[in-house]
Coordinates of C-alpha atoms in Angstrom, one line a residue:
X4 CA 49.4 -9.3 -14.6
X5 CA 46.3 -10.0 -16.7
X6 CA 44.8 -7.0 -17.9
X7 CA 41.3 -6.2 -16.4
X8 CA 38.4 -5.6 -19.1
X9 CA 36.5 -2.6 -19.0
X10 CA 33.9 -4.0 -21.8
X11 CA 30.1 -3.4 -21.2
X12 CA 28.7 -7.4 -20.1
X13 CA 25.2 -6.4 -22.5
X14 CA 24.3 -9.7 -20.9
X15 CA 24.7 -8.7 -17.2
X16 CA 23.2 -5.2 -17.7
X17 CA 20.3 -6.7 -19.6
X18 CA 19.2 -9.0 -16.5
X19 CA 19.1 -6.6 -14.0
X20 CA 17.3 -4.1 -15.9
X21 CA 14.4 -7.0 -16.4
X22 CA 14.6 -7.6 -12.6
X23 CA 13.9 -4.5 -12.0
X24 CA 11.4 -4.3 -14.8
X25 CA 9.4 -7.1 -12.8
X26 CA 5.9 -6.3 -11.8
X27 CA 5.4 -7.5 -8.1
X28 CA 1.6 -5.9 -7.5
X29 CA -0.7 -4.7 -10.1
X30 CA -4.4 -3.8 -10.3
X31 CA -5.2 -3.2 -14.1
X32 CA -5.7 -0.1 -15.5
X33 CA -5.2 1.8 -11.7
X34 CA -1.7 0.7 -10.2
X35 CA 1.6 -1.0 -11.0
X36 CA 4.4 -1.4 -8.8
X37 CA 7.6 -2.6 -10.0
X38 CA 10.6 -4.7 -8.0
X39 CA 12.6 -1.7 -8.0
X40 CA 9.7 0.5 -6.1
X41 CA 8.5 2.8 -9.3
X42 CA 4.9 3.0 -8.7
X43 CA 3.0 4.0 -12.0
X44 CA -0.7 5.3 -11.9
X45 CA -2.4 5.1 -15.8
X46 CA -4.5 8.4 -15.5
X47 CA -7.3 6.0 -16.2
X48 CA -9.8 9.1 -14.6
X49 CA -9.0 12.7 -15.9
X50 CA -7.9 15.3 -13.5
X51 CA -9.8 18.5 -13.9
X52 CA -8.9 21.6 -12.8
X53 CA -11.5 23.5 -9.8
X54 CA -13.5 25.6 -12.7
X55 CA -17.1 25.2 -11.9
X56 CA -19.9 27.0 -14.4
X57 CA -22.1 29.7 -12.6
X58 CA -25.1 28.1 -12.5
X59 CA -24.0 25.1 -11.0
X60 CA -23.8 27.3 -7.8
X61 CA -20.6 26.7 -6.6
X62 CA -17.1 28.1 -6.9
X63 CA -14.2 25.7 -6.2
X64 CA -10.6 26.8 -6.0
X65 CA -7.7 24.9 -5.0
X66 CA -5.3 25.6 -2.1
X67 CA -2.3 24.7 -0.9
X68 CA -1.9 23.4 2.9
X69 CA 1.5 22.1 3.3
X70 CA 3.9 23.7 0.5
X71 CA 6.8 21.3 1.9
X72 CA 4.6 17.7 1.8
X73 CA 2.7 18.8 -1.4
X74 CA -0.5 18.6 0.9
X75 CA -3.8 20.4 -0.8
X76 CA -7.2 20.8 -1.3
X77 CA -9.9 21.6 -3.3
X78 CA -12.5 24.1 -1.7
X79 CA -16.3 23.9 -2.7
X80 CA -18.1 26.7 -1.4
X81 CA -21.8 27.2 -2.6
X82 CA -23.0 30.8 -4.1
X83 CA -26.2 31.0 -1.6
X84 CA -23.4 31.5 1.2
X85 CA -23.1 34.8 -0.2
X86 CA -26.7 35.7 0.2
X87 CA -27.7 34.4 3.4
X88 CA -26.7 35.4 7.1
X89 CA -26.4 31.6 8.2
X90 CA -22.8 30.2 8.0
X91 CA -22.7 26.7 6.5
X92 CA -21.6 23.0 8.1
X93 CA -18.0 22.4 6.8
X94 CA -17.3 18.8 5.6
X95 CA -13.6 17.9 5.7
X96 CA -14.1 15.3 2.5
X97 CA -11.6 12.5 1.5
X98 CA -11.5 10.6 -1.9
X99 CA -11.3 6.5 -2.3
X100 CA -9.2 4.5 -4.3
X101 CA -7.9 2.1 -1.7
X102 CA -5.4 4.7 -0.4
X103 CA -3.1 3.9 -3.8
X104 CA -5.0 5.4 -6.3
X105 CA -7.4 8.9 -6.4
X106 CA -6.9 12.3 -6.3
X107 CA -9.1 15.2 -5.4
X108 CA -8.6 16.7 -9.2
X109 CA -10.3 13.4 -10.2
X110 CA -13.3 14.4 -12.5
X111 CA -15.9 12.0 -10.9
X112 CA -15.2 13.4 -7.6
X113 CA -15.0 17.1 -8.8
X114 CA -18.6 16.1 -10.1
X115 CA -20.2 14.4 -7.0
X116 CA -18.5 17.1 -4.4
X117 CA -19.9 19.7 -6.7
X118 CA -23.6 18.5 -6.3
X119 CA -23.2 17.5 -2.7
X120 CA -22.2 21.0 -2.2
X121 CA -24.6 22.5 -4.1
X122 CA -27.6 20.9 -2.5
X123 CA -26.3 19.8 0.9
X124 CA -25.3 23.5 1.0
X125 CA -22.4 23.3 2.5
X126 CA -18.5 24.1 2.1
X127 CA -16.7 21.1 1.3
X128 CA -12.7 20.8 1.7
X129 CA -11.6 18.0 -0.5
X130 CA -8.3 16.3 0.6
X131 CA -5.5 15.3 -1.4
X132 CA -3.6 13.2 0.5
X133 CA -0.3 11.4 0.2
X134 CA -1.0 7.9 -1.4
X135 CA 0.5 3.9 -0.6
X136 CA 2.6 2.2 -1.3
X137 CA 5.1 5.3 -1.0
X138 CA 3.5 6.4 1.7
X139 CA 2.1 3.5 4.0
X140 CA -0.6 4.1 6.5
X141 CA -1.1 5.8 8.9
X142 CA 0.2 8.6 6.2
X143 CA -3.1 9.3 5.3
X144 CA -4.3 9.6 8.8
X145 CA -1.3 12.5 9.6
X146 CA -2.9 14.6 6.3
X147 CA -6.2 14.1 7.3
X148 CA -4.9 15.3 10.9
X149 CA -2.6 17.9 9.5
X150 CA -5.6 19.5 7.8
X151 CA -7.7 19.8 11.1
X152 CA -5.0 21.1 12.8
X153 CA -4.3 24.1 9.6
X154 CA -8.4 24.6 9.5
X155 CA -8.3 25.3 13.1
X156 CA -4.9 28.0 13.0
X157 CA -6.8 29.7 9.9
X158 CA -10.1 29.9 11.4
X159 CA -8.3 31.5 14.5
X160 CA -6.5 34.1 12.4
X161 CA -8.6 37.4 11.2
X162 CA -6.9 38.0 8.5
X163 CA -6.0 34.8 7.0
X164 CA -5.8 34.6 3.1
X165 CA -8.5 31.6 3.6
X166 CA -11.2 34.2 5.2
X167 CA -12.8 34.0 1.5
X168 CA -14.5 30.6 2.6
X169 CA -14.1 30.3 6.4
X170 CA -16.0 33.5 6.9
X171 CA -19.1 30.9 5.4
X172 CA -18.3 28.2 7.7
X173 CA -19.5 27.6 11.2
X174 CA -16.8 26.0 12.6
X175 CA -18.4 24.5 15.5
X176 CA -20.5 22.3 12.7
X177 CA -17.4 20.4 11.3
X178 CA -18.1 16.8 9.6
X179 CA -15.7 14.4 8.7
X180 CA -16.3 12.6 5.4
X181 CA -15.5 10.5 2.4
X182 CA -16.1 7.1 0.7
X183 CA -14.1 3.8 0.5
X184 CA -10.8 4.0 1.8
X185 CA -11.4 7.9 2.6
X186 CA -14.4 6.8 4.9
X187 CA -11.6 4.6 6.4
X188 CA -9.6 7.7 6.7
X189 CA -12.6 10.0 8.4
X190 CA -13.1 7.1 10.7
X191 CA -9.4 7.0 11.9
X192 CA -9.1 10.9 12.1
X193 CA -12.2 10.9 14.0
X194 CA -11.2 8.8 16.6
X195 CA -7.9 10.9 16.8
X196 CA -9.8 14.1 17.3
X197 CA -12.6 13.1 19.6
X198 CA -16.3 15.0 19.7
X199 CA -14.9 18.0 20.5
X200 CA -11.6 20.3 20.4
X201 CA -10.9 23.9 21.1
X202 CA -12.6 26.1 18.5
X203 CA -13.6 23.6 16.8
X204 CA -16.1 20.9 17.3
X205 CA -16.7 17.7 15.4
X206 CA -20.7 17.1 14.7
X207 CA -20.3 13.9 12.8
X208 CA -18.6 11.9 10.4
X209 CA -20.4 10.4 7.3
X210 CA -18.8 7.1 5.9
X211 CA -19.9 6.1 2.5
X212 CA -18.9 2.3 1.6
X213 CA -16.3 2.2 4.4
X214 CA -13.2 0.3 3.4
X215 CA -12.0 -2.5 6.4
X216 CA -11.1 -5.6 6.1
X217 CA -10.0 -8.5 8.2
X218 CA -8.3 -11.9 8.1
X219 CA -11.5 -13.7 8.3
X220 CA -13.9 -13.4 4.9
X221 CA -17.3 -11.9 5.3
X222 CA -19.9 -13.8 3.5
X223 CA -20.4 -11.3 1.1
X224 CA -16.5 -11.0 0.5
X225 CA -16.9 -14.9 0.2
X226 CA -19.4 -14.6 -2.7
X227 CA -17.7 -11.3 -4.6
X228 CA -18.2 -14.3 -7.7
X229 CA -21.8 -13.4 -8.0
X230 CA -20.8 -9.6 -8.3
X231 CA -21.7 -7.7 -11.2
X232 CA -19.2 -7.2 -14.0
X233 CA -19.2 -3.9 -13.6
X234 CA -18.0 -3.8 -9.9
X235 CA -15.7 -1.4 -9.1
X236 CA -14.3 -3.5 -6.3
X237 CA -13.6 -7.0 -6.3
X238 CA -11.7 -9.0 -3.8
X239 CA -8.5 -9.5 -5.4
X240 CA -8.6 -5.8 -6.0
X241 CA -9.4 -5.0 -2.3
X242 CA -6.0 -8.1 -1.2
X243 CA -4.0 -5.7 -3.2
X244 CA -4.7 -2.6 -1.8
X245 CA -4.4 -3.8 1.8
X246 CA -1.5 -5.1 0.7
X247 CA 0.0 -2.1 -0.8
X248 CA -1.7 0.4 2.1
X249 CA -0.9 -1.5 5.6
X250 CA 2.5 -1.3 7.2
X251 CA 5.1 -4.3 6.0
X252 CA 4.4 -7.2 7.9
X253 CA 1.2 -6.4 9.1
X254 CA -2.2 -8.9 9.2
X255 CA -5.3 -8.2 7.9
X256 CA -6.4 -7.5 11.3
X257 CA -4.8 -4.6 12.2
X258 CA -6.9 -1.8 12.9
X259 CA -6.1 0.6 10.0
X260 CA -7.8 -2.5 8.2
X261 CA -10.4 -4.1 10.9
X262 CA -11.6 -1.8 13.6
X263 CA -13.5 -4.6 15.0
X264 CA -10.5 -7.2 15.7
X265 CA -11.1 -6.4 19.3
X266 CA -14.9 -6.4 19.2
X267 CA -16.3 -3.6 21.1
X268 CA -14.1 -2.8 23.7
X269 CA -12.0 -0.5 21.9
X270 CA -14.8 0.9 20.1
X271 CA -16.6 2.1 23.0
X272 CA -13.7 3.6 24.5
X273 CA -13.6 6.2 21.7
X274 CA -14.9 9.4 22.2
X275 CA -16.9 9.3 19.0
X276 CA -19.8 12.0 17.3
X277 CA -23.0 10.5 15.4
X278 CA -21.6 8.6 12.9
X279 CA -23.7 7.7 9.5
X280 CA -22.8 4.6 7.1
X281 CA -24.0 4.4 3.6
X282 CA -24.1 0.9 2.7
X283 CA -24.5 -0.4 -1.1
X284 CA -26.4 -3.8 -1.6
X285 CA -24.2 -5.0 -4.2
X286 CA -20.7 -4.2 -2.4
X287 CA -18.5 -6.7 -1.0
X288 CA -18.4 -4.7 1.6
X289 CA -21.8 -4.8 2.3
X290 CA -21.6 -7.3 5.6
X291 CA -18.6 -6.2 7.0
X292 CA -19.9 -2.1 6.6
X293 CA -23.5 -3.5 8.3
X294 CA -21.8 -5.7 11.1
X295 CA -19.3 -2.2 11.8
X296 CA -22.9 -0.4 12.1
X297 CA -24.0 -2.8 14.9
X298 CA -21.2 -3.2 16.7
X299 CA -20.4 0.6 16.8
X300 CA -24.0 1.1 18.1
X301 CA -23.3 -1.8 20.6
X302 CA -20.5 -0.4 21.6
X303 CA -23.2 3.0 22.9
X304 CA -22.1 5.2 19.9
X305 CA -25.0 7.1 18.0
X306 CA -25.2 5.6 14.2
X307 CA -27.2 6.2 11.1
X308 CA -27.5 3.4 8.7
X309 CA -28.8 3.8 5.3
X310 CA -28.9 0.9 2.5
X311 CA -28.6 1.7 -1.2
X312 CA -30.6 -0.8 -3.3
X313 CA -29.8 -2.2 -6.4
X314 CA -26.3 -0.5 -6.5
X315 CA -22.3 -1.4 -5.5
X316 CA -19.3 0.0 -4.2
X317 CA -18.4 3.4 -5.6
X318 CA -21.5 4.3 -7.8
X319 CA -21.8 7.4 -6.4
X320 CA -19.1 8.7 -8.7
X321 CA -18.8 6.2 -11.3
X322 CA -22.3 6.1 -12.3
X323 CA -21.5 1.9 -13.1
X324 CA -25.0 1.1 -12.1
X325 CA -28.2 2.0 -14.0
X326 CA -29.8 2.8 -10.5
X327 CA -26.8 5.2 -10.1
X328 CA -28.4 8.6 -10.4
X329 CA -31.5 8.5 -8.8
X330 CA -29.6 6.2 -5.7
X331 CA -26.9 9.6 -5.9
X332 CA -29.4 11.8 -5.2
X333 CA -31.2 9.6 -2.2
X334 CA -27.2 10.1 -0.6
X335 CA -27.1 13.4 -1.0
X336 CA -30.5 13.9 0.5
X337 CA -30.1 11.6 3.3
X338 CA -26.2 13.7 3.8
X339 CA -28.1 16.9 3.8
X340 CA -30.5 15.8 7.0
X341 CA -27.6 14.3 8.7
X342 CA -25.6 17.8 8.5
X343 CA -28.9 19.6 9.4
X344 CA -29.8 17.2 12.5
X345 CA -26.5 17.2 14.3

């Protein structure tokens, strides 16, 4: 009988390791997915603490919403709320990142939301939702719905430990908002909620450069090669995000990606509050965002569309255009007016 060899086969093991290390999807500097399912996210943007200097006019704090699922949020409360008797609008905000990267702790979002809370005079709950591809859609939508249910429960609890910020909110003046993938999340969560709910009223939705797609390319997507070199969103990057975020086997006309796939029929049936759509002139999503706004209006929804000239995708957080600062101030002014007028 032949002896059984227990010698380590280095060649076989090395080959297996090489196969596991094969990169199947990558957006340089942001995310790398390996064949064995490992996901790497280089720290291209630093995470920062919620600390805010008093002169910024805002206090911020991180809170855990669901410990089991690691769902948490960063709360921004304007300091002037302590001096005024009027309660402030509540904005539940979702960060961008193609559903695959980003965090409520990213420095760029921290800076933007400090300014927005202070200048638009609103309380902001910035959500750190679960990311794809480990958690494909609708996981992020589920997190958004969970947050709204949590806010409702806490608002109804007189002894809630969250009263440090909830006591300054008008829970009947709540808004959903986000940029890029975060705007997609805000829209889809709003479609689940409808314009009103017991003890909680959704007054409006703020969609900044909403990240939608489709099987058929728009003109601004077809001409993406003409985009400035500092564009935050290119067509290959967009395609990669959708491959990683959509349910496996889905086409780009899945309703998570393309809310217009069925024309105005589905949109007309949705119960939605007023919607503000912020569009960037140099964004590859420009035409898709404009078509989305037009179709919403055709479906009988109240839509306000604002175009920001000379800037591209995510200019308000990345400041990657010469006009970024001035256009960001314009955006914050427009958001403030939207919050006041609903």
